[in-house]
CSV table of C-alpha atoms in Angstrom, one decimal:
chain,number,residue,atom,x,y,z
A,257,PRO,CA,0.0,0.0,0.0
A,258,GLY,CA,1.1,3.5,-0.7
A,259,ASP,CA,1.5,6.4,1.7
A,260,LEU,CA,0.4,9.9,0.8
A,261,ARG,CA,1.2,13.0,2.9
A,262,ILE,CA,0.7,16.8,2.5
A,263,VAL,CA,1.7,19.9,4.4
A,264,ALA,CA,0.6,23.5,4.1
A,265,ASP,CA,2.8,26.7,3.9
A,266,GLY,CA,1.6,30.3,4.0
A,267,LEU,CA,0.4,30.5,7.6
A,268,PRO,CA,-1.1,32.4,9.3
A,269,ALA,CA,-3.9,32.0,6.8
A,270,ARG,CA,-6.2,34.9,5.8
A,271,VAL,CA,-8.9,35.2,3.3
A,272,GLU,CA,-7.6,35.2,-0.3
A,273,ARG,CA,-4.0,34.5,0.7
A,274,THR,CA,-2.1,31.8,-1.2
A,275,LEU,CA,-1.6,28.6,0.6
A,276,VAL,CA,1.0,26.2,-0.8
A,277,LEU,CA,0.3,22.5,-0.5
A,278,THR,CA,3.2,20.2,-0.9
A,279,GLY,CA,3.2,16.4,-0.6
A,280,GLN,CA,4.9,13.1,-1.1
A,281,LEU,CA,3.8,9.7,-2.5
A,282,GLU,CA,5.6,6.7,-1.1
A,283,PRO,CA,6.8,4.6,-2.8
A,284,ALA,CA,7.7,7.3,-5.3
A,285,GLU,CA,6.0,7.1,-8.6
A,286,ALA,CA,6.0,9.7,-11.4
A,287,ASP,CA,2.9,11.1,-13.2
A,288,VAL,CA,0.3,10.1,-10.7
A,289,GLU,CA,-2.6,12.6,-10.6
A,290,PHE,CA,-4.4,13.5,-7.4
A,291,THR,CA,-7.3,15.9,-6.8
A,292,VAL,CA,-7.5,18.4,-4.0
A,293,GLU,CA,-10.6,18.2,-1.8
A,294,ARG,CA,-11.8,20.5,1.0
A,295,SER,CA,-14.0,20.1,4.0
A,296,LEU,CA,-15.4,23.3,5.6
A,297,ASP,CA,-15.9,23.3,9.4
A,298,GLY,CA,-16.1,19.5,9.5
A,299,GLY,CA,-18.6,19.2,6.6
A,300,GLU,CA,-18.6,16.9,3.6
A,301,TRP,CA,-15.5,16.6,1.4
A,302,SER,CA,-15.8,18.1,-2.0
A,303,VAL,CA,-13.6,18.8,-5.0
A,304,PHE,CA,-11.8,22.1,-4.6
A,305,PRO,CA,-12.8,24.7,-5.7
A,306,ASP,CA,-15.5,22.7,-7.6
A,307,ALA,CA,-16.0,19.6,-9.7
A,308,ASP,CA,-16.0,21.6,-13.0
A,309,ASP,CA,-12.6,23.1,-12.4
A,310,PRO,CA,-10.7,20.9,-9.9
A,311,VAL,CA,-7.2,21.7,-8.5
A,312,THR,CA,-5.0,18.7,-9.4
A,313,VAL,CA,-1.4,17.8,-8.7
A,314,THR,CA,0.9,15.4,-10.6
A,315,THR,CA,3.7,13.6,-8.9
A,316,ARG,CA,7.3,14.1,-10.0
A,317,GLU,CA,9.8,11.3,-10.4
A,318,ASP,CA,10.7,11.4,-6.7
A,319,GLY,CA,7.0,11.2,-5.7
A,320,SER,CA,6.8,14.8,-4.6
A,321,PHE,CA,4.2,17.3,-5.7
A,322,SER,CA,3.0,20.8,-5.0
A,323,THR,CA,0.2,23.2,-5.8
A,324,TYR,CA,-1.5,26.2,-4.3
A,325,VAL,CA,-5.0,27.1,-3.2
A,326,ILE,CA,-6.6,30.4,-2.5
A,327,THR,CA,-9.8,30.4,-0.5
A,328,GLY,CA,-12.2,33.1,0.6
A,329,ARG,CA,-14.0,30.9,3.1
A,330,VAL,CA,-13.5,31.9,6.7
A,331,GLY,CA,-13.4,29.1,9.3
A,332,GLN,CA,-11.8,25.7,9.5
A,333,ASN,CA,-10.7,24.5,6.1
A,334,GLN,CA,-9.3,21.0,5.8
A,335,PHE,CA,-7.5,20.0,2.6
A,336,ARG,CA,-6.5,16.6,1.3
A,337,VAL,CA,-5.5,15.0,-1.9
A,338,VAL,CA,-7.1,11.8,-3.3
A,339,GLY,CA,-6.5,9.6,-6.3
A,340,GLN,CA,-5.8,6.2,-7.7
A,341,VAL,CA,-2.5,4.3,-7.7
A,342,GLY,CA,-3.1,1.2,-9.7
A,343,ASP,CA,-6.1,-0.5,-8.1
A,344,GLU,CA,-5.6,1.4,-4.8
A,345,ARG,CA,-7.5,4.5,-3.8
A,346,LEU,CA,-5.3,6.8,-1.8
A,347,GLU,CA,-6.2,9.8,0.3
A,348,SER,CA,-3.8,11.9,2.4
A,349,GLU,CA,-4.4,12.7,6.0
A,350,PRO,CA,-6.1,16.2,5.9
A,351,VAL,CA,-4.2,19.4,6.8
A,352,THR,CA,-6.3,21.8,8.8
A,353,ILE,CA,-6.0,25.5,8.1
A,354,THR,CA,-8.1,28.0,10.1
A,355,ILE,CA,-8.8,31.1,7.9
A,356,SER,CA,-9.6,34.3,9.8
């Protein structure tokens, strides 16, 4: 089974400030695409910012990836990345960012 991790940079977070999400897929594999999802204040997970225009990341040869998000939603924002590696669905542990 794979391991998928993300971290956020750009704290403290404020409305409309860029937050950089970086992560790592282990074992490393290139060209795997993951989709960013968000949960607001403990609610349902949904594709970020929406299903018509999702933020996606693609792993590099060393399994690393990065992207950024900009949100205008105040409150507790949790972000994660999800995707398929072969037959296995992977999702990272969420990173929690409180936007003030």
